[in-house]
CSV table of C-alpha atoms in Angstrom, one decimal:
chain,number,residue,atom,x,y,z
A,9,MET,CA,-4.8,2.2,19.9
A,10,THR,CA,-8.3,0.8,19.2
A,11,LEU,CA,-7.9,-0.4,15.6
A,12,SER,CA,-7.4,-4.0,14.8
A,13,ALA,CA,-5.1,-5.3,12.0
A,14,PHE,CA,-8.2,-6.4,10.1
A,15,ASP,CA,-9.7,-2.9,10.3
A,16,LEU,CA,-6.6,-1.4,8.8
A,17,LEU,CA,-6.3,-4.2,6.2
A,18,LEU,CA,-9.9,-3.7,5.1
A,19,TYR,CA,-9.3,0.1,4.8
A,20,ALA,CA,-6.1,-0.5,2.9
A,21,GLY,CA,-8.1,-2.8,0.6
A,22,GLY,CA,-10.6,0.0,0.0
A,23,LEU,CA,-7.8,2.5,-0.8
A,24,PHE,CA,-6.3,0.0,-3.2
A,25,ALA,CA,-9.6,-0.6,-5.0
A,26,LEU,CA,-10.1,3.2,-5.2
A,27,PHE,CA,-6.6,3.5,-6.7
A,28,LEU,CA,-7.3,0.8,-9.3
A,29,THR,CA,-10.2,2.8,-10.6
A,30,PRO,CA,-9.0,4.9,-13.6
A,31,GLY,CA,-9.7,8.6,-13.0
A,32,PRO,CA,-8.1,12.1,-13.0
A,33,VAL,CA,-5.0,11.0,-11.0
A,34,TRP,CA,-4.3,8.2,-13.5
A,35,VAL,CA,-4.8,10.6,-16.4
A,36,ALA,CA,-2.5,13.3,-14.9
A,37,LEU,CA,0.2,10.8,-14.0
A,38,ILE,CA,0.2,9.1,-17.4
A,39,ALA,CA,0.2,12.5,-19.2
A,40,ARG,CA,3.1,13.9,-17.1
A,41,SER,CA,5.1,10.7,-17.4
A,42,LEU,CA,4.7,10.7,-21.2
A,43,ALA,CA,5.8,14.3,-21.3
A,44,GLY,CA,8.7,14.2,-18.9
A,45,GLY,CA,9.2,10.7,-17.6
A,46,PHE,CA,9.3,9.7,-13.9
A,47,ARG,CA,11.0,13.0,-13.0
A,48,ALA,CA,7.8,14.8,-14.1
A,49,ALA,CA,5.4,12.4,-12.4
A,50,TRP,CA,6.7,12.0,-8.9
A,51,PRO,CA,6.0,15.6,-7.8
A,52,LEU,CA,2.4,15.1,-8.8
A,53,ALA,CA,2.3,11.9,-6.7
A,54,LEU,CA,3.5,13.8,-3.7
A,55,GLY,CA,0.9,16.5,-4.2
A,56,VAL,CA,-1.8,13.7,-4.3
A,57,VAL,CA,-0.4,12.3,-1.0
A,58,ILE,CA,-0.9,15.7,0.7
A,59,GLY,CA,-4.5,15.9,-0.5
A,60,ASP,CA,-5.2,12.3,0.6
A,61,VAL,CA,-3.9,13.0,4.1
A,62,VAL,CA,-5.9,16.2,4.4
A,63,TRP,CA,-9.1,14.6,3.3
A,64,ALA,CA,-8.6,11.6,5.6
A,65,VAL,CA,-7.9,13.8,8.7
A,66,LEU,CA,-10.8,16.2,7.9
A,67,ALA,CA,-13.1,13.2,7.6
A,68,VAL,CA,-12.0,11.7,10.9
A,69,LEU,CA,-12.1,14.9,12.9
A,70,GLY,CA,-15.3,16.3,11.3
A,71,VAL,CA,-17.3,13.1,11.6
A,72,SER,CA,-15.9,12.5,15.2
A,73,TRP,CA,-17.4,15.9,16.1
A,74,ILE,CA,-20.8,14.9,14.7
A,75,LEU,CA,-20.6,11.6,16.6
A,76,SER,CA,-20.0,13.5,19.9
A,77,ILE,CA,-23.5,15.0,19.4
A,78,TYR,CA,-25.3,12.2,17.6
A,79,GLY,CA,-24.0,8.9,18.9
A,80,GLY,CA,-26.1,6.7,16.6
A,81,PHE,CA,-24.7,8.4,13.5
A,82,LEU,CA,-21.9,5.8,13.2
A,83,GLU,CA,-24.1,2.8,12.4
A,84,LEU,CA,-25.8,4.9,9.7
A,85,LEU,CA,-22.4,5.9,8.2
A,86,ARG,CA,-21.4,2.2,8.1
A,87,TRP,CA,-24.4,1.3,5.9
A,88,ILE,CA,-24.0,4.4,3.8
A,89,ALA,CA,-20.3,3.4,3.2
A,90,ALA,CA,-21.4,-0.1,2.2
A,91,ILE,CA,-24.0,1.2,-0.2
A,92,ILE,CA,-21.6,3.7,-1.8
A,93,PHE,CA,-19.0,1.0,-2.4
A,94,LEU,CA,-21.6,-1.3,-3.9
A,95,ALA,CA,-22.9,1.5,-6.1
A,96,MET,CA,-19.4,2.6,-7.2
A,97,GLY,CA,-18.5,-1.0,-8.0
A,98,TYR,CA,-21.7,-1.6,-10.1
A,99,LEU,CA,-21.3,1.7,-12.0
A,100,ILE,CA,-17.6,1.0,-12.8
A,101,ILE,CA,-18.5,-2.5,-14.1
A,102,LYS,CA,-21.4,-1.1,-16.0
A,103,SER,CA,-19.2,1.4,-17.8
A,104,ALA,CA,-16.1,-0.8,-17.9
A,105,ASP,CA,-15.4,-0.3,-21.6
A,106,LYS,CA,-15.5,3.5,-21.5
A,107,SER,CA,-12.2,5.4,-21.9
A,108,ILE,CA,-11.0,8.4,-19.8
A,109,SER,CA,-10.0,11.7,-21.1
A,110,SER,CA,-6.9,13.9,-20.4
A,111,ASP,CA,-6.6,17.5,-19.1
A,112,SER,CA,-3.6,19.3,-20.6
A,113,ARG,CA,-3.6,21.8,-17.8
A,114,LEU,CA,-2.1,19.1,-15.6
A,115,THR,CA,0.9,18.4,-17.8
A,116,ARG,CA,2.8,21.7,-17.4
A,117,PRO,CA,6.6,21.1,-16.9
A,118,GLY,CA,8.4,21.6,-13.6
A,119,ALA,CA,8.4,20.0,-10.2
A,120,VAL,CA,6.3,22.8,-8.6
A,121,ALA,CA,3.8,22.6,-11.4
A,122,GLY,CA,3.6,18.8,-10.9
A,123,PHE,CA,3.1,19.1,-7.2
A,124,LEU,CA,0.4,21.8,-7.6
A,125,ALA,CA,-1.3,19.6,-10.3
A,126,GLY,CA,-1.3,16.7,-7.8
A,127,LEU,CA,-3.0,18.9,-5.2
A,128,ALA,CA,-5.5,20.2,-7.8
A,129,VAL,CA,-6.4,16.7,-9.1
A,130,ILE,CA,-7.0,15.2,-5.6
A,131,PHE,CA,-8.9,18.2,-4.1
A,132,GLY,CA,-11.1,18.4,-7.2
A,133,ASN,CA,-11.5,14.6,-7.6
A,134,PRO,CA,-15.1,13.7,-6.8
A,135,LYS,CA,-14.1,10.1,-6.3
A,136,ALA,CA,-11.7,11.1,-3.6
A,137,VAL,CA,-14.2,13.4,-1.9
A,138,LEU,CA,-16.8,10.7,-1.9
A,139,PHE,CA,-14.4,8.1,-0.5
A,140,TYR,CA,-12.9,10.1,2.3
A,141,MET,CA,-16.0,12.1,3.4
A,142,GLY,CA,-18.6,9.5,2.7
A,143,VAL,CA,-16.9,6.1,2.9
A,144,LEU,CA,-14.0,6.3,5.3
A,145,PRO,CA,-16.2,6.9,8.4
A,146,GLY,CA,-17.8,3.5,7.7
A,147,PHE,CA,-14.6,1.6,8.2
A,148,PHE,CA,-13.9,2.7,11.8
A,149,ASP,CA,-15.6,3.5,15.1
A,150,LEU,CA,-14.6,7.2,15.0
A,151,SER,CA,-16.0,7.9,18.5
A,152,HIS,CA,-13.1,5.9,20.1
A,153,LEU,CA,-10.1,6.7,17.9
A,154,THR,CA,-6.9,7.6,19.6
A,155,THR,CA,-4.2,9.9,18.2
A,156,LEU,CA,-2.2,6.8,17.1
A,157,ASP,CA,-5.3,5.5,15.3
A,158,ILE,CA,-5.6,8.8,13.4
A,159,VAL,CA,-1.9,8.7,12.5
A,160,LEU,CA,-2.3,5.1,11.2
A,161,ILE,CA,-5.4,6.0,9.1
A,162,ALA,CA,-3.6,9.1,7.7
A,163,GLY,CA,-0.5,7.0,7.0
A,164,LEU,CA,-2.4,4.4,5.1
A,165,SER,CA,-4.3,7.1,3.2
A,166,ALA,CA,-0.9,8.4,2.1
A,167,LEU,CA,1.1,5.1,1.6
A,168,VAL,CA,-1.3,3.0,-0.5
A,169,PRO,CA,-2.1,5.6,-3.2
A,170,LEU,CA,1.6,6.8,-3.2
A,171,VAL,CA,3.0,3.4,-3.8
A,172,GLY,CA,0.4,2.7,-6.5
A,173,ASN,CA,1.0,6.0,-8.2
A,174,LEU,CA,4.8,5.7,-8.2
A,175,ILE,CA,4.5,2.2,-9.6
A,176,LEU,CA,2.2,3.5,-12.3
A,177,ALA,CA,4.6,6.2,-13.1
A,178,VAL,CA,7.6,3.8,-13.4
A,179,PHE,CA,5.7,1.4,-15.7
A,180,ILE,CA,4.0,4.2,-17.6
A,181,ASP,CA,4.6,2.6,-21.0
A,182,ARG,CA,2.7,-0.5,-19.9
A,183,ALA,CA,0.0,1.6,-18.3
A,184,ARG,CA,-0.3,3.6,-21.5
A,185,SER,CA,-1.0,0.5,-23.7
A,186,MET,CA,-3.4,-0.8,-21.0
A,187,LEU,CA,-5.4,2.4,-21.1
A,188,SER,CA,-5.4,2.5,-24.9
A,189,SER,CA,-6.6,-1.1,-25.2
A,190,PRO,CA,-10.4,-1.4,-24.8
A,191,GLN,CA,-10.2,-5.0,-23.7
A,192,ALA,CA,-7.5,-4.4,-21.1
A,193,LEU,CA,-9.3,-1.2,-19.8
A,194,LYS,CA,-12.5,-3.2,-19.5
A,195,ARG,CA,-10.7,-5.9,-17.5
A,196,THR,CA,-9.1,-3.3,-15.2
A,197,ASN,CA,-12.5,-1.6,-14.5
A,198,ILE,CA,-14.2,-4.9,-13.9
A,199,THR,CA,-11.5,-5.9,-11.4
A,200,ALA,CA,-11.7,-2.5,-9.6
A,201,GLY,CA,-15.5,-2.8,-9.6
A,202,LEU,CA,-15.5,-6.3,-8.1
A,203,LEU,CA,-13.0,-5.2,-5.4
A,204,LEU,CA,-15.2,-2.2,-4.5
A,205,ILE,CA,-18.3,-4.5,-4.2
A,206,LEU,CA,-16.3,-7.0,-2.0
A,207,VAL,CA,-15.3,-4.2,0.3
A,208,GLY,CA,-18.8,-2.9,0.4
A,209,LEU,CA,-20.1,-6.3,1.4
A,210,ALA,CA,-17.6,-6.6,4.2
A,211,ILE,CA,-18.1,-3.2,5.8
A,212,PRO,CA,-21.4,-4.0,7.6
A,213,PHE,CA,-19.9,-7.0,9.3
A,214,VAL,CA,-16.7,-5.5,10.8
């Protein structure tokens, strides 16, 4: 194992900041919870977990292969990750009072439909693609990762969003009022934006 506790904590912080940013997963969870309660929401959360793990592993293995050919690529990725986090944080704060819209295709009843909706929303979520393929490599030295390191990265990629999504599903009534209140939505987006900026500032120094 080559990863330190601080490396994993910083990555978990990045995942949490990403979770706090309202987007397609939030919309789908809220819509399914309103339609069928927690029973309708948890299969979607499991589908999202599968997508998170797949993206994380693909990012680690794919970029590791590139690093085996271009050794100096890691430092460039670190700075790219920092810039992306700073840009995401700024853009979220800039549009903090904008609402998000719903896609009714993600609210079909049934556990299988919920699970498939979770897969669809995570594989088609540009925020997730940007994070895992463009930002994740900036957190770690991918050229020296062990199998245990990859398992820990994949585990965090699954655990942090899963816990957040399940809590969101359980407290859906509160989440609904939060997203329908312009003031509370603005506060949530500003908090998420600041967290993304803080992570972006920390990445170059780890």
